[in-house]
Amino acid sequence: MPRIARVVAAGYPHHITQRGNYRQKIFADDTDRRKYLSLLKEESKRYHLIILAYCLMSNHVHFMAIPQREDSMGKVFKYTNMKYSQYYNNKMKVSGHLFQGRFFSCVLDEQHMIACARYIERNPVRAKMVKEPYLWPYSSAKIHCGINRYDPLGTNKLFDYIEQEPKEWKEFIEASDNPEEMKGIREKTRTGRPLG
Protein backbone atom coordinates (compact mmCIF):
# COMPACT_ATOMS: atom_id res chain seq x y z
CA MET A 1 0.00 0.00 0.00
CA PRO A 2 1.55 3.35 -1.00
CA ARG A 3 2.26 5.99 1.63
CA ILE A 4 -0.01 9.00 1.79
CA ALA A 5 1.74 12.03 0.32
CA ARG A 6 2.93 14.51 2.92
CA VAL A 7 1.35 17.98 2.77
CA VAL A 8 4.16 20.53 2.56
CA ALA A 9 3.63 24.24 1.94
CA ALA A 10 6.93 25.99 1.25
CA GLY A 11 7.11 29.30 3.08
CA TYR A 12 4.62 28.30 5.81
CA PRO A 13 5.33 27.05 9.33
CA HIS A 14 4.97 23.33 10.09
CA HIS A 15 4.88 21.34 13.32
CA ILE A 16 7.21 18.34 13.04
CA THR A 17 7.65 15.48 15.48
CA GLN A 18 9.68 12.27 15.38
CA ARG A 19 9.73 9.44 17.93
CA GLY A 20 12.22 6.78 18.79
CA ASN A 21 11.42 3.31 17.45
CA TYR A 22 9.09 1.61 19.95
CA ARG A 23 9.31 4.90 21.90
CA GLN A 24 12.86 4.01 22.91
CA LYS A 25 15.27 6.68 24.10
CA ILE A 26 17.08 8.43 21.29
CA PHE A 27 19.45 10.44 23.50
CA ALA A 28 21.62 8.80 26.16
CA ASP A 29 23.19 12.05 27.37
CA ASP A 30 23.76 15.74 26.67
CA THR A 31 26.55 14.96 24.20
CA ASP A 32 23.99 13.13 22.07
CA ARG A 33 21.61 16.10 22.16
CA ARG A 34 24.38 18.49 21.12
CA LYS A 35 25.35 16.13 18.29
CA TYR A 36 21.73 15.99 17.06
CA LEU A 37 21.42 19.80 17.15
CA SER A 38 24.72 20.17 15.31
CA LEU A 39 23.61 17.79 12.55
CA LEU A 40 20.21 19.47 12.32
CA LYS A 41 21.81 22.91 12.01
CA GLU A 42 24.09 21.67 9.23
CA GLU A 43 21.28 19.99 7.25
CA SER A 44 18.83 22.88 7.81
CA LYS A 45 21.34 25.29 6.31
CA ARG A 46 22.06 22.94 3.40
CA TYR A 47 18.40 22.29 2.55
CA HIS A 48 16.84 25.64 3.48
CA LEU A 49 14.76 24.93 6.58
CA ILE A 50 14.20 27.76 9.10
CA ILE A 51 13.80 26.36 12.63
CA LEU A 52 11.61 28.59 14.82
CA ALA A 53 11.07 26.40 17.91
CA TYR A 54 12.32 23.05 19.17
CA CYS A 55 12.33 20.65 22.09
CA LEU A 56 14.45 17.52 22.44
CA MET A 57 12.93 15.02 24.87
CA SER A 58 14.45 11.65 25.78
CA ASN A 59 12.49 9.60 23.21
CA HIS A 60 11.14 12.17 20.74
CA VAL A 61 11.72 15.60 19.23
CA HIS A 62 9.46 18.50 18.30
CA PHE A 63 10.12 21.35 15.87
CA MET A 64 8.31 24.24 14.32
CA ALA A 65 9.99 25.10 11.06
CA ILE A 66 9.44 26.86 7.75
CA PRO A 67 10.60 24.92 4.68
CA GLN A 68 11.84 27.22 1.95
CA ARG A 69 11.39 24.50 -0.67
CA GLU A 70 8.95 21.59 -1.06
CA ASP A 71 11.70 19.07 -0.30
CA SER A 72 13.35 20.96 2.60
CA MET A 73 11.76 19.08 5.51
CA GLY A 74 12.08 15.66 3.94
CA LYS A 75 15.77 16.09 3.15
CA VAL A 76 16.69 17.76 6.43
CA PHE A 77 15.14 15.07 8.60
CA LYS A 78 16.21 12.22 6.33
CA TYR A 79 19.88 13.18 6.52
CA THR A 80 19.86 14.42 10.12
CA ASN A 81 18.20 11.25 11.39
CA MET A 82 20.34 8.98 9.20
CA LYS A 83 23.62 10.57 10.35
CA TYR A 84 22.50 10.73 13.96
CA SER A 85 21.35 7.08 13.91
CA GLN A 86 24.76 6.01 12.59
CA TYR A 87 26.49 8.04 15.31
CA TYR A 88 24.21 6.73 18.08
CA ASN A 89 24.28 3.07 17.00
CA ASN A 90 28.07 3.20 16.72
CA LYS A 91 28.37 4.81 20.16
CA MET A 92 26.00 2.32 21.81
CA LYS A 93 27.38 -0.65 19.80
CA VAL A 94 23.92 -1.59 18.52
CA SER A 95 22.26 -1.82 15.12
CA GLY A 96 18.79 -1.28 13.74
CA HIS A 97 16.32 1.55 13.42
CA LEU A 98 16.57 4.32 15.99
CA PHE A 99 13.59 6.33 14.73
CA GLN A 100 10.00 5.17 14.25
CA GLY A 101 9.24 5.50 10.53
CA ARG A 102 8.92 8.91 8.97
CA PHE A 103 8.34 12.08 10.91
CA PHE A 104 4.84 13.48 11.43
CA SER A 105 4.04 17.04 10.39
CA CYS A 106 1.28 19.52 9.68
CA VAL A 107 1.07 22.99 8.13
CA LEU A 108 0.13 25.82 10.53
CA ASP A 109 -1.61 29.15 10.06
CA GLU A 110 -0.45 32.23 12.03
CA GLN A 111 -2.84 31.74 14.97
CA HIS A 112 -1.85 28.10 15.40
CA MET A 113 1.83 28.90 14.90
CA ILE A 114 1.91 30.69 18.26
CA ALA A 115 -0.06 27.90 19.96
CA CYS A 116 2.25 25.27 18.46
CA ALA A 117 5.45 27.01 19.62
CA ARG A 118 3.98 27.10 23.11
CA TYR A 119 2.93 23.43 22.84
CA ILE A 120 6.48 22.49 21.84
CA GLU A 121 8.20 24.50 24.56
CA ARG A 122 5.83 23.30 27.32
CA ASN A 123 6.48 19.63 26.53
CA PRO A 124 8.95 19.11 29.42
CA VAL A 125 6.46 20.71 31.85
CA ARG A 126 3.69 18.32 30.78
CA ALA A 127 6.16 15.44 31.22
CA LYS A 128 6.87 16.73 34.77
CA MET A 129 10.58 17.06 34.04
CA VAL A 130 10.72 20.78 34.94
CA LYS A 131 8.37 23.28 36.57
CA GLU A 132 8.84 26.00 33.93
CA PRO A 133 9.52 25.56 30.18
CA TYR A 134 12.65 27.74 30.15
CA LEU A 135 14.33 25.46 32.71
CA TRP A 136 14.64 22.63 30.15
CA PRO A 137 18.11 22.98 28.59
CA TYR A 138 17.25 21.43 25.21
CA SER A 139 14.46 23.63 23.95
CA SER A 140 14.07 27.06 22.42
CA ALA A 141 12.07 28.34 25.46
CA LYS A 142 15.06 29.83 27.27
CA ILE A 143 16.09 31.63 24.07
CA HIS A 144 12.62 33.00 23.36
CA CYS A 145 12.26 34.16 26.98
CA GLY A 146 15.54 36.10 26.75
CA ILE A 147 17.21 33.96 29.43
CA ASN A 148 19.91 32.42 27.23
CA ARG A 149 21.54 34.02 24.21
CA TYR A 150 23.11 30.78 22.94
CA ASP A 151 20.87 29.80 20.03
CA PRO A 152 22.25 26.69 18.27
CA LEU A 153 19.53 26.64 15.58
CA GLY A 154 18.80 30.35 15.10
CA THR A 155 15.32 30.01 16.64
CA ASN A 156 15.16 33.66 17.69
CA LYS A 157 13.71 34.26 14.22
CA LEU A 158 10.34 33.36 15.79
CA PHE A 159 9.89 37.03 16.71
CA ASP A 160 10.18 37.98 13.04
CA TYR A 161 6.89 36.11 12.54
CA ILE A 162 4.89 36.91 15.68
CA GLU A 163 4.17 40.15 17.52
CA GLN A 164 5.53 39.32 20.96
CA GLU A 165 8.63 40.21 22.92
CA PRO A 166 10.63 37.84 25.16
CA LYS A 167 8.94 39.11 28.38
CA GLU A 168 5.48 38.54 26.89
CA TRP A 169 6.58 35.13 25.59
CA LYS A 170 7.77 34.10 29.05
CA GLU A 171 4.36 34.96 30.55
CA PHE A 172 2.60 33.20 27.66
CA ILE A 173 4.42 29.89 28.06
CA GLU A 174 4.18 29.95 31.86
CA ALA A 175 0.37 29.84 31.59
CA SER A 176 -1.42 26.49 31.70
CA ASP A 177 -1.97 24.47 28.54
CA ASN A 178 -5.18 24.85 26.56
CA PRO A 179 -6.56 21.27 26.18
CA GLU A 180 -8.44 22.06 22.95
CA GLU A 181 -5.34 23.58 21.33
CA MET A 182 -3.26 20.59 22.37
CA LYS A 183 -5.81 18.13 21.00
CA GLY A 184 -5.93 19.95 17.65
CA ILE A 185 -2.14 20.12 17.33
CA ARG A 186 -1.72 16.42 18.16
CA GLU A 187 -4.49 15.27 15.84
CA LYS A 188 -3.42 17.35 12.84
CA THR A 189 0.25 16.46 13.26
CA ARG A 190 -0.59 12.75 13.44
CA THR A 191 -2.83 12.90 10.34
CA GLY A 192 -0.76 15.43 8.39
CA ARG A 193 -3.73 17.71 7.76
CA PRO A 194 -3.24 21.51 7.92
CA LEU A 195 -4.07 23.20 11.22
CA GLY A 196 -5.98 26.42 10.70
PDB file of C-alpha atoms in Angstrom:
ATOM      1  CA  MET A   1       0.000   0.000   0.000  1.00  0.00           C
ATOM      2  CA  PRO A   2       1.545   3.351  -1.002  1.00  0.00           C
ATOM      3  CA  ARG A   3       2.261   5.988   1.630  1.00  0.00           C
ATOM      4  CA  ILE A   4      -0.013   9.005   1.790  1.00  0.00           C
ATOM      5  CA  ALA A   5       1.744  12.031   0.320  1.00  0.00           C
ATOM      6  CA  ARG A   6       2.931  14.510   2.923  1.00  0.00           C
ATOM      7  CA  VAL A   7       1.352  17.976   2.766  1.00  0.00           C
ATOM      8  CA  VAL A   8       4.161  20.534   2.556  1.00  0.00           C
ATOM      9  CA  ALA A   9       3.625  24.241   1.941  1.00  0.00           C
ATOM     10  CA  ALA A  10       6.928  25.986   1.246  1.00  0.00           C
ATOM     11  CA  GLY A  11       7.113  29.305   3.080  1.00  0.00           C
ATOM     12  CA  TYR A  12       4.622  28.300   5.806  1.00  0.00           C
ATOM     13  CA  PRO A  13       5.326  27.047   9.334  1.00  0.00           C
ATOM     14  CA  HIS A  14       4.965  23.333  10.094  1.00  0.00           C
ATOM     15  CA  HIS A  15       4.882  21.337  13.318  1.00  0.00           C
ATOM     16  CA  ILE A  16       7.210  18.340  13.043  1.00  0.00           C
ATOM     17  CA  THR A  17       7.650  15.477  15.480  1.00  0.00           C
ATOM     18  CA  GLN A  18       9.681  12.275  15.378  1.00  0.00           C
ATOM     19  CA  ARG A  19       9.728   9.441  17.926  1.00  0.00           C
ATOM     20  CA  GLY A  20      12.216   6.778  18.791  1.00  0.00           C
ATOM     21  CA  ASN A  21      11.417   3.310  17.446  1.00  0.00           C
ATOM     22  CA  TYR A  22       9.088   1.607  19.954  1.00  0.00           C
ATOM     23  CA  ARG A  23       9.311   4.899  21.895  1.00  0.00           C
ATOM     24  CA  GLN A  24      12.858   4.014  22.913  1.00  0.00           C
ATOM     25  CA  LYS A  25      15.267   6.683  24.103  1.00  0.00           C
ATOM     26  CA  ILE A  26      17.082   8.429  21.286  1.00  0.00           C
ATOM     27  CA  PHE A  27      19.446  10.442  23.499  1.00  0.00           C
ATOM     28  CA  ALA A  28      21.620   8.805  26.161  1.00  0.00           C
ATOM     29  CA  ASP A  29      23.192  12.049  27.371  1.00  0.00           C
ATOM     30  CA  ASP A  30      23.757  15.742  26.668  1.00  0.00           C
ATOM     31  CA  THR A  31      26.549  14.959  24.204  1.00  0.00           C
ATOM     32  CA  ASP A  32      23.986  13.129  22.065  1.00  0.00           C
ATOM     33  CA  ARG A  33      21.609  16.097  22.155  1.00  0.00           C
ATOM     34  CA  ARG A  34      24.379  18.487  21.122  1.00  0.00           C
ATOM     35  CA  LYS A  35      25.345  16.130  18.289  1.00  0.00           C
ATOM     36  CA  TYR A  36      21.734  15.988  17.059  1.00  0.00           C
ATOM     37  CA  LEU A  37      21.415  19.795  17.147  1.00  0.00           C
ATOM     38  CA  SER A  38      24.719  20.175  15.310  1.00  0.00           C
ATOM     39  CA  LEU A  39      23.612  17.787  12.549  1.00  0.00           C
ATOM     40  CA  LEU A  40      20.213  19.467  12.319  1.00  0.00           C
ATOM     41  CA  LYS A  41      21.810  22.908  12.014  1.00  0.00           C
ATOM     42  CA  GLU A  42      24.088  21.672   9.228  1.00  0.00           C
ATOM     43  CA  GLU A  43      21.281  19.993   7.251  1.00  0.00           C
ATOM     44  CA  SER A  44      18.835  22.882   7.812  1.00  0.00           C
ATOM     45  CA  LYS A  45      21.336  25.292   6.307  1.00  0.00           C
ATOM     46  CA  ARG A  46      22.058  22.943   3.399  1.00  0.00           C
ATOM     47  CA  TYR A  47      18.397  22.286   2.554  1.00  0.00           C
ATOM     48  CA  HIS A  48      16.841  25.642   3.481  1.00  0.00           C
ATOM     49  CA  LEU A  49      14.758  24.935   6.583  1.00  0.00           C
ATOM     50  CA  ILE A  50      14.205  27.756   9.105  1.00  0.00           C
ATOM     51  CA  ILE A  51      13.802  26.357  12.630  1.00  0.00           C
ATOM     52  CA  LEU A  52      11.608  28.588  14.823  1.00  0.00           C
ATOM     53  CA  ALA A  53      11.066  26.400  17.912  1.00  0.00           C
ATOM     54  CA  TYR A  54      12.322  23.050  19.172  1.00  0.00           C
ATOM     55  CA  CYS A  55      12.334  20.653  22.088  1.00  0.00           C
ATOM     56  CA  LEU A  56      14.447  17.520  22.437  1.00  0.00           C
ATOM     57  CA  MET A  57      12.925  15.021  24.867  1.00  0.00           C
ATOM     58  CA  SER A  58      14.446  11.650  25.783  1.00  0.00           C
ATOM     59  CA  ASN A  59      12.493   9.603  23.212  1.00  0.00           C
ATOM     60  CA  HIS A  60      11.139  12.165  20.742  1.00  0.00           C
ATOM     61  CA  VAL A  61      11.723  15.597  19.234  1.00  0.00           C
ATOM     62  CA  HIS A  62       9.459  18.504  18.298  1.00  0.00           C
ATOM     63  CA  PHE A  63      10.120  21.345  15.875  1.00  0.00           C
ATOM     64  CA  MET A  64       8.309  24.243  14.320  1.00  0.00           C
ATOM     65  CA  ALA A  65       9.987  25.099  11.055  1.00  0.00           C
ATOM     66  CA  ILE A  66       9.445  26.860   7.751  1.00  0.00           C
ATOM     67  CA  PRO A  67      10.604  24.922   4.683  1.00  0.00           C
ATOM     68  CA  GLN A  68      11.840  27.224   1.949  1.00  0.00           C
ATOM     69  CA  ARG A  69      11.386  24.496  -0.674  1.00  0.00           C
ATOM     70  CA  GLU A  70       8.954  21.593  -1.058  1.00  0.00           C
ATOM     71  CA  ASP A  71      11.703  19.074  -0.297  1.00  0.00           C
ATOM     72  CA  SER A  72      13.350  20.963   2.600  1.00  0.00           C
ATOM     73  CA  MET A  73      11.764  19.083   5.512  1.00  0.00           C
ATOM     74  CA  GLY A  74      12.083  15.655   3.935  1.00  0.00           C
ATOM     75  CA  LYS A  75      15.768  16.089   3.148  1.00  0.00           C
ATOM     76  CA  VAL A  76      16.693  17.761   6.432  1.00  0.00           C
ATOM     77  CA  PHE A  77      15.145  15.067   8.597  1.00  0.00           C
ATOM     78  CA  LYS A  78      16.210  12.216   6.330  1.00  0.00           C
ATOM     79  CA  TYR A  79      19.879  13.180   6.523  1.00  0.00           C
ATOM     80  CA  THR A  80      19.862  14.424  10.122  1.00  0.00           C
ATOM     81  CA  ASN A  81      18.201  11.247  11.386  1.00  0.00           C
ATOM     82  CA  MET A  82      20.337   8.981   9.196  1.00  0.00           C
ATOM     83  CA  LYS A  83      23.615  10.571  10.348  1.00  0.00           C
ATOM     84  CA  TYR A  84      22.498  10.729  13.960  1.00  0.00           C
ATOM     85  CA  SER A  85      21.351   7.076  13.915  1.00  0.00           C
ATOM     86  CA  GLN A  86      24.756   6.011  12.586  1.00  0.00           C
ATOM     87  CA  TYR A  87      26.486   8.041  15.310  1.00  0.00           C
ATOM     88  CA  TYR A  88      24.208   6.726  18.085  1.00  0.00           C
ATOM     89  CA  ASN A  89      24.279   3.065  17.002  1.00  0.00           C
ATOM     90  CA  ASN A  90      28.067   3.197  16.721  1.00  0.00           C
ATOM     91  CA  LYS A  91      28.366   4.812  20.155  1.00  0.00           C
ATOM     92  CA  MET A  92      26.003   2.316  21.809  1.00  0.00           C
ATOM     93  CA  LYS A  93      27.384  -0.646  19.801  1.00  0.00           C
ATOM     94  CA  VAL A  94      23.924  -1.593  18.516  1.00  0.00           C
ATOM     95  CA  SER A  95      22.259  -1.817  15.123  1.00  0.00           C
ATOM     96  CA  GLY A  96      18.786  -1.283  13.741  1.00  0.00           C
ATOM     97  CA  HIS A  97      16.319   1.554  13.422  1.00  0.00           C
ATOM     98  CA  LEU A  98      16.569   4.325  15.987  1.00  0.00           C
ATOM     99  CA  PHE A  99      13.587   6.334  14.731  1.00  0.00           C
ATOM    100  CA  GLN A 100      10.002   5.173  14.249  1.00  0.00           C
ATOM    101  CA  GLY A 101       9.245   5.501  10.533  1.00  0.00           C
ATOM    102  CA  ARG A 102       8.917   8.913   8.974  1.00  0.00           C
ATOM    103  CA  PHE A 103       8.338  12.081  10.914  1.00  0.00           C
ATOM    104  CA  PHE A 104       4.845  13.481  11.428  1.00  0.00           C
ATOM    105  CA  SER A 105       4.040  17.038  10.390  1.00  0.00           C
ATOM    106  CA  CYS A 106       1.279  19.524   9.681  1.00  0.00           C
ATOM    107  CA  VAL A 107       1.070  22.993   8.133  1.00  0.00           C
ATOM    108  CA  LEU A 108       0.135  25.817  10.531  1.00  0.00           C
ATOM    109  CA  ASP A 109      -1.610  29.153  10.061  1.00  0.00           C
ATOM    110  CA  GLU A 110      -0.449  32.228  12.031  1.00  0.00           C
ATOM    111  CA  GLN A 111      -2.837  31.739  14.968  1.00  0.00           C
ATOM    112  CA  HIS A 112      -1.848  28.102  15.399  1.00  0.00           C
ATOM    113  CA  MET A 113       1.826  28.903  14.899  1.00  0.00           C
ATOM    114  CA  ILE A 114       1.911  30.690  18.261  1.00  0.00           C
ATOM    115  CA  ALA A 115      -0.056  27.897  19.964  1.00  0.00           C
ATOM    116  CA  CYS A 116       2.252  25.273  18.464  1.00  0.00           C
ATOM    117  CA  ALA A 117       5.448  27.010  19.616  1.00  0.00           C
ATOM    118  CA  ARG A 118       3.979  27.103  23.114  1.00  0.00           C
ATOM    119  CA  TYR A 119       2.927  23.430  22.842  1.00  0.00           C
ATOM    120  CA  ILE A 120       6.484  22.485  21.835  1.00  0.00           C
ATOM    121  CA  GLU A 121       8.198  24.499  24.559  1.00  0.00           C
ATOM    122  CA  ARG A 122       5.826  23.298  27.320  1.00  0.00           C
ATOM    123  CA  ASN A 123       6.483  19.627  26.526  1.00  0.00           C
ATOM    124  CA  PRO A 124       8.955  19.107  29.424  1.00  0.00           C
ATOM    125  CA  VAL A 125       6.462  20.711  31.851  1.00  0.00           C
ATOM    126  CA  ARG A 126       3.693  18.322  30.776  1.00  0.00           C
ATOM    127  CA  ALA A 127       6.157  15.438  31.224  1.00  0.00           C
ATOM    128  CA  LYS A 128       6.867  16.732  34.766  1.00  0.00           C
ATOM    129  CA  MET A 129      10.584  17.064  34.036  1.00  0.00           C
ATOM    130  CA  VAL A 130      10.723  20.779  34.945  1.00  0.00           C
ATOM    131  CA  LYS A 131       8.373  23.275  36.572  1.00  0.00           C
ATOM    132  CA  GLU A 132       8.843  26.001  33.928  1.00  0.00           C
ATOM    133  CA  PRO A 133       9.518  25.564  30.183  1.00  0.00           C
ATOM    134  CA  TYR A 134      12.651  27.740  30.149  1.00  0.00           C
ATOM    135  CA  LEU A 135      14.326  25.458  32.710  1.00  0.00           C
ATOM    136  CA  TRP A 136      14.635  22.630  30.152  1.00  0.00           C
ATOM    137  CA  PRO A 137      18.107  22.978  28.588  1.00  0.00           C
ATOM    138  CA  TYR A 138      17.250  21.432  25.213  1.00  0.00           C
ATOM    139  CA  SER A 139      14.457  23.627  23.945  1.00  0.00           C
ATOM    140  CA  SER A 140      14.067  27.064  22.424  1.00  0.00           C
ATOM    141  CA  ALA A 141      12.072  28.338  25.455  1.00  0.00           C
ATOM    142  CA  LYS A 142      15.059  29.832  27.267  1.00  0.00           C
ATOM    143  CA  ILE A 143      16.093  31.629  24.071  1.00  0.00           C
ATOM    144  CA  HIS A 144      12.615  33.003  23.359  1.00  0.00           C
ATOM    145  CA  CYS A 145      12.260  34.165  26.984  1.00  0.00           C
ATOM    146  CA  GLY A 146      15.540  36.104  26.750  1.00  0.00           C
ATOM    147  CA  ILE A 147      17.212  33.957  29.429  1.00  0.00           C
ATOM    148  CA  ASN A 148      19.910  32.419  27.229  1.00  0.00           C
ATOM    149  CA  ARG A 149      21.540  34.025  24.205  1.00  0.00           C
ATOM    150  CA  TYR A 150      23.112  30.781  22.936  1.00  0.00           C
ATOM    151  CA  ASP A 151      20.875  29.802  20.026  1.00  0.00           C
ATOM    152  CA  PRO A 152      22.246  26.685  18.272  1.00  0.00           C
ATOM    153  CA  LEU A 153      19.534  26.642  15.582  1.00  0.00           C
ATOM    154  CA  GLY A 154      18.798  30.347  15.101  1.00  0.00           C
ATOM    155  CA  THR A 155      15.320  30.014  16.635  1.00  0.00           C
ATOM    156  CA  ASN A 156      15.165  33.658  17.691  1.00  0.00           C
ATOM    157  CA  LYS A 157      13.712  34.263  14.223  1.00  0.00           C
ATOM    158  CA  LEU A 158      10.343  33.359  15.793  1.00  0.00           C
ATOM    159  CA  PHE A 159       9.890  37.027  16.712  1.00  0.00           C
ATOM    160  CA  ASP A 160      10.183  37.976  13.039  1.00  0.00           C
ATOM    161  CA  TYR A 161       6.891  36.114  12.537  1.00  0.00           C
ATOM    162  CA  ILE A 162       4.893  36.911  15.678  1.00  0.00           C
ATOM    163  CA  GLU A 163       4.167  40.149  17.524  1.00  0.00           C
ATOM    164  CA  GLN A 164       5.528  39.317  20.959  1.00  0.00           C
ATOM    165  CA  GLU A 165       8.628  40.212  22.917  1.00  0.00           C
ATOM    166  CA  PRO A 166      10.630  37.843  25.160  1.00  0.00           C
ATOM    167  CA  LYS A 167       8.938  39.113  28.375  1.00  0.00           C
ATOM    168  CA  GLU A 168       5.485  38.536  26.886  1.00  0.00           C
ATOM    169  CA  TRP A 169       6.581  35.130  25.593  1.00  0.00           C
ATOM    170  CA  LYS A 170       7.770  34.098  29.054  1.00  0.00           C
ATOM    171  CA  GLU A 171       4.365  34.955  30.548  1.00  0.00           C
ATOM    172  CA  PHE A 172       2.597  33.201  27.659  1.00  0.00           C
ATOM    173  CA  ILE A 173       4.422  29.887  28.060  1.00  0.00           C
ATOM    174  CA  GLU A 174       4.182  29.954  31.859  1.00  0.00           C
ATOM    175  CA  ALA A 175       0.369  29.845  31.594  1.00  0.00           C
ATOM    176  CA  SER A 176      -1.422  26.486  31.696  1.00  0.00           C
ATOM    177  CA  ASP A 177      -1.967  24.466  28.540  1.00  0.00           C
ATOM    178  CA  ASN A 178      -5.181  24.849  26.559  1.00  0.00           C
ATOM    179  CA  PRO A 179      -6.559  21.274  26.183  1.00  0.00           C
ATOM    180  CA  GLU A 180      -8.440  22.064  22.950  1.00  0.00           C
ATOM    181  CA  GLU A 181      -5.340  23.580  21.332  1.00  0.00           C
ATOM    182  CA  MET A 182      -3.255  20.589  22.373  1.00  0.00           C
ATOM    183  CA  LYS A 183      -5.813  18.133  21.005  1.00  0.00           C
ATOM    184  CA  GLY A 184      -5.928  19.954  17.651  1.00  0.00           C
ATOM    185  CA  ILE A 185      -2.145  20.122  17.327  1.00  0.00           C
ATOM    186  CA  ARG A 186      -1.717  16.422  18.160  1.00  0.00           C
ATOM    187  CA  GLU A 187      -4.491  15.268  15.836  1.00  0.00           C
ATOM    188  CA  LYS A 188      -3.422  17.353  12.836  1.00  0.00           C
ATOM    189  CA  THR A 189       0.248  16.463  13.260  1.00  0.00           C
ATOM    190  CA  ARG A 190      -0.586  12.751  13.436  1.00  0.00           C
ATOM    191  CA  THR A 191      -2.831  12.896  10.343  1.00  0.00           C
ATOM    192  CA  GLY A 192      -0.759  15.432   8.386  1.00  0.00           C
ATOM    193  CA  ARG A 193      -3.730  17.711   7.763  1.00  0.00           C
ATOM    194  CA  PRO A 194      -3.236  21.511   7.916  1.00  0.00           C
ATOM    195  CA  LEU A 195      -4.067  23.195  11.217  1.00  0.00           C
ATOM    196  CA  GLY A 196      -5.982  26.422  10.704  1.00  0.00           C
TER     197      GLY A 196
END
